[in-house]
mmCIF file with all atom_site columns, C-alpha atoms in Angstrom:
data_model
loop_
_atom_site.group_PDB
_atom_site.id
_atom_site.type_symbol
_atom_site.label_atom_id
_atom_site.label_alt_id
_atom_site.label_comp_id
_atom_site.label_asym_id
_atom_site.label_entity_id
_atom_site.label_seq_id
_atom_site.pdbx_PDB_ins_code
_atom_site.Cartn_x
_atom_site.Cartn_y
_atom_site.Cartn_z
_atom_site.occupancy
_atom_site.B_iso_or_equiv
_atom_site.pdbx_formal_charge
_atom_site.auth_seq_id
_atom_site.auth_comp_id
_atom_site.auth_asym_id
_atom_site.auth_atom_id
_atom_site.pdbx_PDB_model_num
ATOM 1   C CA . MET F 1 1   ? 13.474 15.262  1.407   1.00 87.00 ? 1   MET F CA 1
ATOM 2   C CA . GLU F 1 2   ? 17.055 16.028  2.446   1.00 94.00 ? 2   GLU F CA 1
ATOM 3   C CA . GLN F 1 3   ? 16.871 13.686  5.457   1.00 95.00 ? 3   GLN F CA 1
ATOM 4   C CA . GLU F 1 4   ? 15.432 10.913  3.284   1.00 95.00 ? 4   GLU F CA 1
ATOM 5   C CA . ILE F 1 5   ? 18.334 11.331  0.830   1.00 96.00 ? 5   ILE F CA 1
ATOM 6   C CA . LYS F 1 6   ? 20.853 11.225  3.663   1.00 97.00 ? 6   LYS F CA 1
ATOM 7   C CA . ASN F 1 7   ? 19.246 8.075   5.102   1.00 97.00 ? 7   ASN F CA 1
ATOM 8   C CA . CYS F 1 8   ? 19.232 6.354   1.704   1.00 97.00 ? 8   CYS F CA 1
ATOM 9   C CA . VAL F 1 9   ? 22.838 7.193   0.961   1.00 97.00 ? 9   VAL F CA 1
ATOM 10  C CA . GLU F 1 10  ? 23.954 5.875   4.358   1.00 98.00 ? 10  GLU F CA 1
ATOM 11  C CA . VAL F 1 11  ? 22.153 2.569   3.766   1.00 98.00 ? 11  VAL F CA 1
ATOM 12  C CA . LEU F 1 12  ? 23.495 2.282   0.213   1.00 98.00 ? 12  LEU F CA 1
ATOM 13  C CA . LYS F 1 13  ? 27.079 2.981   1.303   1.00 98.00 ? 13  LYS F CA 1
ATOM 14  C CA . ASN F 1 14  ? 26.758 0.113   3.780   1.00 97.00 ? 14  ASN F CA 1
ATOM 15  C CA . GLY F 1 15  ? 25.571 -2.367  1.144   1.00 97.00 ? 15  GLY F CA 1
ATOM 16  C CA . GLY F 1 16  ? 21.890 -2.157  2.068   1.00 98.00 ? 16  GLY F CA 1
ATOM 17  C CA . LEU F 1 17  ? 18.710 -2.148  0.033   1.00 98.00 ? 17  LEU F CA 1
ATOM 18  C CA . ILE F 1 18  ? 16.227 0.705   -0.193  1.00 98.00 ? 18  ILE F CA 1
ATOM 19  C CA . LEU F 1 19  ? 12.592 0.775   -1.226  1.00 96.00 ? 19  LEU F CA 1
ATOM 20  C CA . TYR F 1 20  ? 11.956 4.078   -2.985  1.00 95.00 ? 20  TYR F CA 1
ATOM 21  C CA . PRO F 1 21  ? 9.652  5.940   -5.376  1.00 94.00 ? 21  PRO F CA 1
ATOM 22  C CA . THR F 1 22  ? 11.043 6.685   -8.825  1.00 91.00 ? 22  THR F CA 1
ATOM 23  C CA . ASP F 1 23  ? 9.676  8.659   -11.744 1.00 88.00 ? 23  ASP F CA 1
ATOM 24  C CA . THR F 1 24  ? 7.861  5.507   -12.887 1.00 90.00 ? 24  THR F CA 1
ATOM 25  C CA . ILE F 1 25  ? 7.021  3.026   -10.103 1.00 90.00 ? 25  ILE F CA 1
ATOM 26  C CA . TRP F 1 26  ? 8.270  2.036   -6.647  1.00 92.00 ? 26  TRP F CA 1
ATOM 27  C CA . GLY F 1 27  ? 11.643 0.369   -6.866  1.00 92.00 ? 27  GLY F CA 1
ATOM 28  C CA . ILE F 1 28  ? 14.147 -1.661  -4.913  1.00 95.00 ? 28  ILE F CA 1
ATOM 29  C CA . GLY F 1 29  ? 17.576 -0.121  -5.091  1.00 96.00 ? 29  GLY F CA 1
ATOM 30  C CA . CYS F 1 30  ? 21.160 -0.650  -4.078  1.00 98.00 ? 30  CYS F CA 1
ATOM 31  C CA . ASP F 1 31  ? 24.640 0.535   -5.000  1.00 98.00 ? 31  ASP F CA 1
ATOM 32  C CA . ALA F 1 32  ? 25.029 -0.858  -8.533  1.00 97.00 ? 32  ALA F CA 1
ATOM 33  C CA . THR F 1 33  ? 28.767 -1.359  -7.973  1.00 97.00 ? 33  THR F CA 1
ATOM 34  C CA . ASN F 1 34  ? 28.358 -3.503  -4.841  1.00 97.00 ? 34  ASN F CA 1
ATOM 35  C CA . GLU F 1 35  ? 28.367 -7.221  -5.759  1.00 95.00 ? 35  GLU F CA 1
ATOM 36  C CA . ASN F 1 36  ? 26.812 -8.366  -2.472  1.00 96.00 ? 36  ASN F CA 1
ATOM 37  C CA . ALA F 1 37  ? 24.070 -5.736  -2.529  1.00 97.00 ? 37  ALA F CA 1
ATOM 38  C CA . VAL F 1 38  ? 23.080 -6.579  -6.104  1.00 96.00 ? 38  VAL F CA 1
ATOM 39  C CA . GLN F 1 39  ? 23.028 -10.272 -5.169  1.00 94.00 ? 39  GLN F CA 1
ATOM 40  C CA . LYS F 1 40  ? 20.659 -9.443  -2.285  1.00 96.00 ? 40  LYS F CA 1
ATOM 41  C CA . VAL F 1 41  ? 18.260 -7.761  -4.735  1.00 94.00 ? 41  VAL F CA 1
ATOM 42  C CA . TYR F 1 42  ? 18.053 -10.940 -6.823  1.00 92.00 ? 42  TYR F CA 1
ATOM 43  C CA . GLU F 1 43  ? 17.446 -13.039 -3.723  1.00 93.00 ? 43  GLU F CA 1
ATOM 44  C CA . LEU F 1 44  ? 14.778 -10.698 -2.344  1.00 93.00 ? 44  LEU F CA 1
ATOM 45  C CA . LYS F 1 45  ? 12.885 -10.576 -5.646  1.00 91.00 ? 45  LYS F CA 1
ATOM 46  C CA . LYS F 1 46  ? 13.360 -14.322 -6.257  1.00 87.00 ? 46  LYS F CA 1
ATOM 47  C CA . ARG F 1 47  ? 14.570 -13.274 -9.680  1.00 82.00 ? 47  ARG F CA 1
ATOM 48  C CA . SER F 1 48  ? 16.597 -15.321 -12.137 1.00 75.00 ? 48  SER F CA 1
ATOM 49  C CA . LYS F 1 49  ? 20.113 -14.005 -12.628 1.00 72.00 ? 49  LYS F CA 1
ATOM 50  C CA . SER F 1 50  ? 19.549 -14.309 -16.369 1.00 64.00 ? 50  SER F CA 1
ATOM 51  C CA . LYS F 1 51  ? 17.385 -11.163 -16.129 1.00 73.00 ? 51  LYS F CA 1
ATOM 52  C CA . ALA F 1 52  ? 19.545 -8.066  -15.806 1.00 77.00 ? 52  ALA F CA 1
ATOM 53  C CA . LEU F 1 53  ? 18.557 -5.117  -13.620 1.00 87.00 ? 53  LEU F CA 1
ATOM 54  C CA . ILE F 1 54  ? 17.983 -1.476  -14.581 1.00 93.00 ? 54  ILE F CA 1
ATOM 55  C CA . ILE F 1 55  ? 20.681 0.964   -13.508 1.00 95.00 ? 55  ILE F CA 1
ATOM 56  C CA . LEU F 1 56  ? 19.931 4.626   -12.788 1.00 97.00 ? 56  LEU F CA 1
ATOM 57  C CA . ILE F 1 57  ? 22.416 7.439   -13.338 1.00 96.00 ? 57  ILE F CA 1
ATOM 58  C CA . ALA F 1 58  ? 22.147 11.043  -12.160 1.00 95.00 ? 58  ALA F CA 1
ATOM 59  C CA . GLU F 1 59  ? 23.199 12.803  -15.351 1.00 94.00 ? 59  GLU F CA 1
ATOM 60  C CA . TYR F 1 60  ? 24.068 12.029  -18.955 1.00 93.00 ? 60  TYR F CA 1
ATOM 61  C CA . ALA F 1 61  ? 27.812 12.467  -18.334 1.00 91.00 ? 61  ALA F CA 1
ATOM 62  C CA . ASN F 1 62  ? 27.679 9.430   -16.011 1.00 93.00 ? 62  ASN F CA 1
ATOM 63  C CA . LEU F 1 63  ? 27.330 7.232   -19.113 1.00 91.00 ? 63  LEU F CA 1
ATOM 64  C CA . TYR F 1 64  ? 30.980 7.856   -19.912 1.00 91.00 ? 64  TYR F CA 1
ATOM 65  C CA . LYS F 1 65  ? 31.964 6.086   -16.668 1.00 93.00 ? 65  LYS F CA 1
ATOM 66  C CA . LEU F 1 66  ? 29.994 3.011   -17.726 1.00 93.00 ? 66  LEU F CA 1
ATOM 67  C CA . LEU F 1 67  ? 30.731 2.811   -21.458 1.00 90.00 ? 67  LEU F CA 1
ATOM 68  C CA . ASP F 1 68  ? 33.857 3.061   -23.573 1.00 86.00 ? 68  ASP F CA 1
ATOM 69  C CA . GLN F 1 69  ? 31.804 4.357   -26.472 1.00 80.00 ? 69  GLN F CA 1
ATOM 70  C CA . VAL F 1 70  ? 28.456 6.162   -26.323 1.00 82.00 ? 70  VAL F CA 1
ATOM 71  C CA . SER F 1 71  ? 26.267 5.941   -29.419 1.00 78.00 ? 71  SER F CA 1
ATOM 72  C CA . PRO F 1 72  ? 25.630 9.395   -30.959 1.00 77.00 ? 72  PRO F CA 1
ATOM 73  C CA . ASN F 1 73  ? 21.853 8.896   -30.787 1.00 78.00 ? 73  ASN F CA 1
ATOM 74  C CA . ALA F 1 74  ? 21.877 7.786   -27.118 1.00 82.00 ? 74  ALA F CA 1
ATOM 75  C CA . TYR F 1 75  ? 21.424 11.349  -25.859 1.00 82.00 ? 75  TYR F CA 1
ATOM 76  C CA . GLU F 1 76  ? 17.992 11.907  -27.381 1.00 82.00 ? 76  GLU F CA 1
ATOM 77  C CA . HIS F 1 77  ? 16.676 8.605   -26.035 1.00 83.00 ? 77  HIS F CA 1
ATOM 78  C CA . ILE F 1 78  ? 18.118 8.631   -22.536 1.00 85.00 ? 78  ILE F CA 1
ATOM 79  C CA . ASN F 1 79  ? 17.079 12.278  -22.100 1.00 82.00 ? 79  ASN F CA 1
ATOM 80  C CA . SER F 1 80  ? 13.570 11.668  -23.406 1.00 81.00 ? 80  SER F CA 1
ATOM 81  C CA . THR F 1 81  ? 10.690 13.341  -21.584 1.00 78.00 ? 81  THR F CA 1
ATOM 82  C CA . GLU F 1 82  ? 9.081  9.886   -21.425 1.00 85.00 ? 82  GLU F CA 1
ATOM 83  C CA . PRO F 1 83  ? 10.882 7.529   -19.011 1.00 88.00 ? 83  PRO F CA 1
ATOM 84  C CA . THR F 1 84  ? 13.091 5.463   -21.295 1.00 90.00 ? 84  THR F CA 1
ATOM 85  C CA . THR F 1 85  ? 15.585 2.794   -20.340 1.00 91.00 ? 85  THR F CA 1
ATOM 86  C CA . VAL F 1 86  ? 18.315 2.161   -22.882 1.00 92.00 ? 86  VAL F CA 1
ATOM 87  C CA . ILE F 1 87  ? 20.186 -1.127  -23.178 1.00 91.00 ? 87  ILE F CA 1
ATOM 88  C CA . PHE F 1 88  ? 23.848 -0.562  -23.946 1.00 88.00 ? 88  PHE F CA 1
ATOM 89  C CA . ASP F 1 89  ? 26.508 -3.113  -24.888 1.00 87.00 ? 89  ASP F CA 1
ATOM 90  C CA . ASN F 1 90  ? 29.868 -3.539  -23.155 1.00 88.00 ? 90  ASN F CA 1
ATOM 91  C CA . VAL F 1 91  ? 28.960 -1.903  -19.849 1.00 91.00 ? 91  VAL F CA 1
ATOM 92  C CA . LYS F 1 92  ? 31.694 -1.611  -17.220 1.00 94.00 ? 92  LYS F CA 1
ATOM 93  C CA . ASN F 1 93  ? 32.241 -0.336  -13.674 1.00 95.00 ? 93  ASN F CA 1
ATOM 94  C CA . ILE F 1 94  ? 29.111 -1.882  -12.171 1.00 96.00 ? 94  ILE F CA 1
ATOM 95  C CA . SER F 1 95  ? 28.496 -5.226  -10.454 1.00 94.00 ? 95  SER F CA 1
ATOM 96  C CA . LYS F 1 96  ? 28.843 -8.219  -12.742 1.00 91.00 ? 96  LYS F CA 1
ATOM 97  C CA . HIS F 1 97  ? 25.450 -9.315  -11.372 1.00 91.00 ? 97  HIS F CA 1
ATOM 98  C CA . ALA F 1 98  ? 23.865 -6.203  -12.915 1.00 91.00 ? 98  ALA F CA 1
ATOM 99  C CA . ILE F 1 99  ? 25.244 -6.994  -16.366 1.00 91.00 ? 99  ILE F CA 1
ATOM 100 C CA . ALA F 1 100 ? 23.543 -9.477  -18.712 1.00 89.00 ? 100 ALA F CA 1
ATOM 101 C CA . ASP F 1 101 ? 25.440 -12.486 -19.999 1.00 87.00 ? 101 ASP F CA 1
ATOM 102 C CA . ASP F 1 102 ? 26.056 -10.672 -23.298 1.00 87.00 ? 102 ASP F CA 1
ATOM 103 C CA . GLY F 1 103 ? 27.780 -7.757  -21.503 1.00 87.00 ? 103 GLY F CA 1
ATOM 104 C CA . SER F 1 104 ? 24.862 -5.362  -21.846 1.00 88.00 ? 104 SER F CA 1
ATOM 105 C CA . ALA F 1 105 ? 23.008 -3.428  -19.170 1.00 91.00 ? 105 ALA F CA 1
ATOM 106 C CA . ALA F 1 106 ? 19.844 -1.355  -19.059 1.00 93.00 ? 106 ALA F CA 1
ATOM 107 C CA . ILE F 1 107 ? 20.495 2.269   -18.024 1.00 94.00 ? 107 ILE F CA 1
ATOM 108 C CA . ARG F 1 108 ? 18.047 5.086   -17.351 1.00 94.00 ? 108 ARG F CA 1
ATOM 109 C CA . LEU F 1 109 ? 18.383 8.736   -16.493 1.00 94.00 ? 109 LEU F CA 1
ATOM 110 C CA . PRO F 1 110 ? 15.358 9.354   -14.257 1.00 93.00 ? 110 PRO F CA 1
ATOM 111 C CA . ASN F 1 111 ? 13.362 12.545  -14.361 1.00 89.00 ? 111 ASN F CA 1
ATOM 112 C CA . ASP F 1 112 ? 13.011 12.569  -10.585 1.00 91.00 ? 112 ASP F CA 1
ATOM 113 C CA . ASP F 1 113 ? 14.810 14.831  -8.112  1.00 94.00 ? 113 ASP F CA 1
ATOM 114 C CA . LEU F 1 114 ? 14.867 12.266  -5.301  1.00 95.00 ? 114 LEU F CA 1
ATOM 115 C CA . CYS F 1 115 ? 16.528 9.632   -7.486  1.00 95.00 ? 115 CYS F CA 1
ATOM 116 C CA . LYS F 1 116 ? 19.032 12.064  -8.981  1.00 96.00 ? 116 LYS F CA 1
ATOM 117 C CA . LYS F 1 117 ? 20.009 13.440  -5.574  1.00 97.00 ? 117 LYS F CA 1
ATOM 118 C CA . ILE F 1 118 ? 20.467 9.970   -4.059  1.00 97.00 ? 118 ILE F CA 1
ATOM 119 C CA . ILE F 1 119 ? 22.707 8.959   -6.960  1.00 97.00 ? 119 ILE F CA 1
ATOM 120 C CA . SER F 1 120 ? 24.661 12.231  -6.876  1.00 97.00 ? 120 SER F CA 1
ATOM 121 C CA . GLU F 1 121 ? 25.220 12.035  -3.116  1.00 97.00 ? 121 GLU F CA 1
ATOM 122 C CA . LEU F 1 122 ? 26.241 8.373   -3.346  1.00 97.00 ? 122 LEU F CA 1
ATOM 123 C CA . GLY F 1 123 ? 28.532 9.166   -6.274  1.00 96.00 ? 123 GLY F CA 1
ATOM 124 C CA . LYS F 1 124 ? 27.645 5.878   -7.987  1.00 96.00 ? 124 LYS F CA 1
ATOM 125 C CA . PRO F 1 125 ? 24.809 4.493   -10.107 1.00 97.00 ? 125 PRO F CA 1
ATOM 126 C CA . ILE F 1 126 ? 22.041 2.623   -8.322  1.00 97.00 ? 126 ILE F CA 1
ATOM 127 C CA . VAL F 1 127 ? 19.928 -0.393  -9.179  1.00 94.00 ? 127 VAL F CA 1
ATOM 128 C CA . SER F 1 128 ? 16.266 0.262   -9.886  1.00 92.00 ? 128 SER F CA 1
ATOM 129 C CA . THR F 1 129 ? 14.108 -2.804  -10.188 1.00 90.00 ? 129 THR F CA 1
ATOM 130 C CA . SER F 1 130 ? 10.373 -2.967  -9.671  1.00 90.00 ? 130 SER F CA 1
ATOM 131 C CA . ALA F 1 131 ? 9.293  -3.500  -6.069  1.00 91.00 ? 131 ALA F CA 1
ATOM 132 C CA . ASN F 1 132 ? 7.680  -6.869  -6.650  1.00 88.00 ? 132 ASN F CA 1
ATOM 133 C CA . ILE F 1 133 ? 8.493  -10.551 -6.448  1.00 88.00 ? 133 ILE F CA 1
ATOM 134 C CA . SER F 1 134 ? 9.717  -11.627 -9.885  1.00 86.00 ? 134 SER F CA 1
ATOM 135 C CA . GLY F 1 135 ? 6.783  -12.242 -12.201 1.00 82.00 ? 135 GLY F CA 1
ATOM 136 C CA . GLY F 1 136 ? 4.350  -10.301 -10.012 1.00 82.00 ? 136 GLY F CA 1
ATOM 137 C CA . ASN F 1 137 ? 2.493  -7.140  -10.940 1.00 83.00 ? 137 ASN F CA 1
ATOM 138 C CA . ASN F 1 138 ? 4.300  -3.822  -10.771 1.00 87.00 ? 138 ASN F CA 1
ATOM 139 C CA . PRO F 1 139 ? 3.094  -1.858  -7.751  1.00 86.00 ? 139 PRO F CA 1
ATOM 140 C CA . LYS F 1 140 ? 1.089  1.228   -8.668  1.00 85.00 ? 140 LYS F CA 1
ATOM 141 C CA . SER F 1 141 ? 1.286  2.533   -5.105  1.00 90.00 ? 141 SER F CA 1
ATOM 142 C CA . PHE F 1 142 ? 3.215  1.862   -1.923  1.00 93.00 ? 142 PHE F CA 1
ATOM 143 C CA . SER F 1 143 ? 0.282  -0.102  -0.500  1.00 93.00 ? 143 SER F CA 1
ATOM 144 C CA . ASP F 1 144 ? 0.522  -2.534  -3.465  1.00 92.00 ? 144 ASP F CA 1
ATOM 145 C CA . ILE F 1 145 ? 4.046  -3.616  -2.495  1.00 93.00 ? 145 ILE F CA 1
ATOM 146 C CA . ASN F 1 146 ? 4.381  -7.136  -1.108  1.00 91.00 ? 146 ASN F CA 1
ATOM 147 C CA . GLN F 1 147 ? 4.825  -7.124  2.675   1.00 93.00 ? 147 GLN F CA 1
ATOM 148 C CA . GLU F 1 148 ? 7.750  -9.551  2.426   1.00 92.00 ? 148 GLU F CA 1
ATOM 149 C CA . LEU F 1 149 ? 9.654  -6.983  0.387   1.00 93.00 ? 149 LEU F CA 1
ATOM 150 C CA . LYS F 1 150 ? 8.867  -4.197  2.832   1.00 95.00 ? 150 LYS F CA 1
ATOM 151 C CA . GLU F 1 151 ? 10.140 -6.305  5.726   1.00 95.00 ? 151 GLU F CA 1
ATOM 152 C CA . ASN F 1 152 ? 13.389 -7.299  4.013   1.00 96.00 ? 152 ASN F CA 1
ATOM 153 C CA . VAL F 1 153 ? 14.797 -4.019  2.745   1.00 97.00 ? 153 VAL F CA 1
ATOM 154 C CA . ASP F 1 154 ? 17.033 -1.930  4.962   1.00 97.00 ? 154 ASP F CA 1
ATOM 155 C CA . TYR F 1 155 ? 15.252 1.380   4.449   1.00 97.00 ? 155 TYR F CA 1
ATOM 156 C CA . ILE F 1 156 ? 11.880 2.546   3.110   1.00 97.00 ? 156 ILE F CA 1
ATOM 157 C CA . VAL F 1 157 ? 11.665 6.107   1.816   1.00 96.00 ? 157 VAL F CA 1
ATOM 158 C CA . ASN F 1 158 ? 8.954  7.973   3.655   1.00 92.00 ? 158 ASN F CA 1
ATOM 159 C CA . LEU F 1 159 ? 7.831  10.106  0.705   1.00 90.00 ? 159 LEU F CA 1
ATOM 160 C CA . ARG F 1 160 ? 5.069  9.818   -1.924  1.00 90.00 ? 160 ARG F CA 1
ATOM 161 C CA . GLN F 1 161 ? 3.551  6.725   -0.302  1.00 86.00 ? 161 GLN F CA 1
ATOM 162 C CA . ASP F 1 162 ? -0.001 7.820   -1.218  1.00 85.00 ? 162 ASP F CA 1
ATOM 163 C CA . GLU F 1 163 ? 0.869  8.619   -4.823  1.00 84.00 ? 163 GLU F CA 1
ATOM 164 C CA . ILE F 1 164 ? -0.405 6.464   -7.687  1.00 86.00 ? 164 ILE F CA 1
ATOM 165 C CA . MET F 1 165 ? 2.579  5.728   -9.929  1.00 84.00 ? 165 MET F CA 1
ATOM 166 C CA . GLU F 1 166 ? 2.799  5.570   -13.694 1.00 74.00 ? 166 GLU F CA 1
ATOM 167 C CA . ALA F 1 167 ? 3.723  2.538   -15.756 1.00 78.00 ? 167 ALA F CA 1
ATOM 168 C CA . PRO F 1 168 ? 7.322  1.309   -15.884 1.00 79.00 ? 168 PRO F CA 1
ATOM 169 C CA . SER F 1 169 ? 9.703  2.888   -18.374 1.00 86.00 ? 169 SER F CA 1
ATOM 170 C CA . SER F 1 170 ? 9.847  1.873   -21.993 1.00 85.00 ? 170 SER F CA 1
ATOM 171 C CA . ILE F 1 171 ? 12.969 -0.095  -22.886 1.00 88.00 ? 171 ILE F CA 1
ATOM 172 C CA . ILE F 1 172 ? 14.954 0.191   -26.099 1.00 87.00 ? 172 ILE F CA 1
ATOM 173 C CA . LYS F 1 173 ? 18.234 -1.271  -27.282 1.00 90.00 ? 173 LYS F CA 1
ATOM 174 C CA . ILE F 1 174 ? 20.649 0.833   -29.280 1.00 81.00 ? 174 ILE F CA 1
ATOM 175 C CA . PHE F 1 175 ? 23.005 -1.221  -31.420 1.00 77.00 ? 175 PHE F CA 1
ATOM 176 C CA . ASP F 1 176 ? 26.521 -0.132  -32.351 1.00 69.00 ? 176 ASP F CA 1
ATOM 177 C CA . ASP F 1 177 ? 25.340 0.683   -35.899 1.00 73.00 ? 177 ASP F CA 1
ATOM 178 C CA . GLY F 1 178 ? 22.704 3.055   -34.481 1.00 73.00 ? 178 GLY F CA 1
ATOM 179 C CA . LYS F 1 179 ? 19.755 0.718   -35.096 1.00 80.00 ? 179 LYS F CA 1
ATOM 180 C CA . ILE F 1 180 ? 17.098 0.847   -32.377 1.00 82.00 ? 180 ILE F CA 1
ATOM 181 C CA . GLU F 1 181 ? 14.909 -2.008  -31.196 1.00 85.00 ? 181 GLU F CA 1
ATOM 182 C CA . LYS F 1 182 ? 11.938 -1.441  -28.880 1.00 87.00 ? 182 LYS F CA 1
ATOM 183 C CA . ILE F 1 183 ? 11.879 -4.078  -26.129 1.00 87.00 ? 183 ILE F CA 1
ATOM 184 C CA . ARG F 1 184 ? 8.993  -2.786  -23.983 1.00 83.00 ? 184 ARG F CA 1
#
């Protein structure tokens, strides 16, 4: 696994895209702070820029680099044992392409050592979007991933390719007043 992490980090530092297993499904990732890399993700997925991307962080403390104010009830949701993505308002320090028009972004703390180590070694959050063409089915295994995607990323992680993956994370939005809305 250490060599895979090293390879991923090298690609990410150079603005490349990786195809990697997460704690939910296979994802396409890049340095979430790199404007050009995030743009490449949208182009590869043929995804509308009106749909924001999920951002992964390595540990809860990383939220404080992305938000001026962290809701008191964010901890229990982002640290949930079930993969949960939380939409936060007024996100900063990531690519403008990864932020929705209203200034919000979807952030998740994965329960996956590979993801956490890649993010920690990179020292920045990474994009995590499903490894499919926009509107297509989420891949349940590596073999389900569209060949066009495989051919147009800069690195494919050579781990867990035979594993059947779970469903994507649930998504909630936490409002400034503490109200929670379930999105998915």
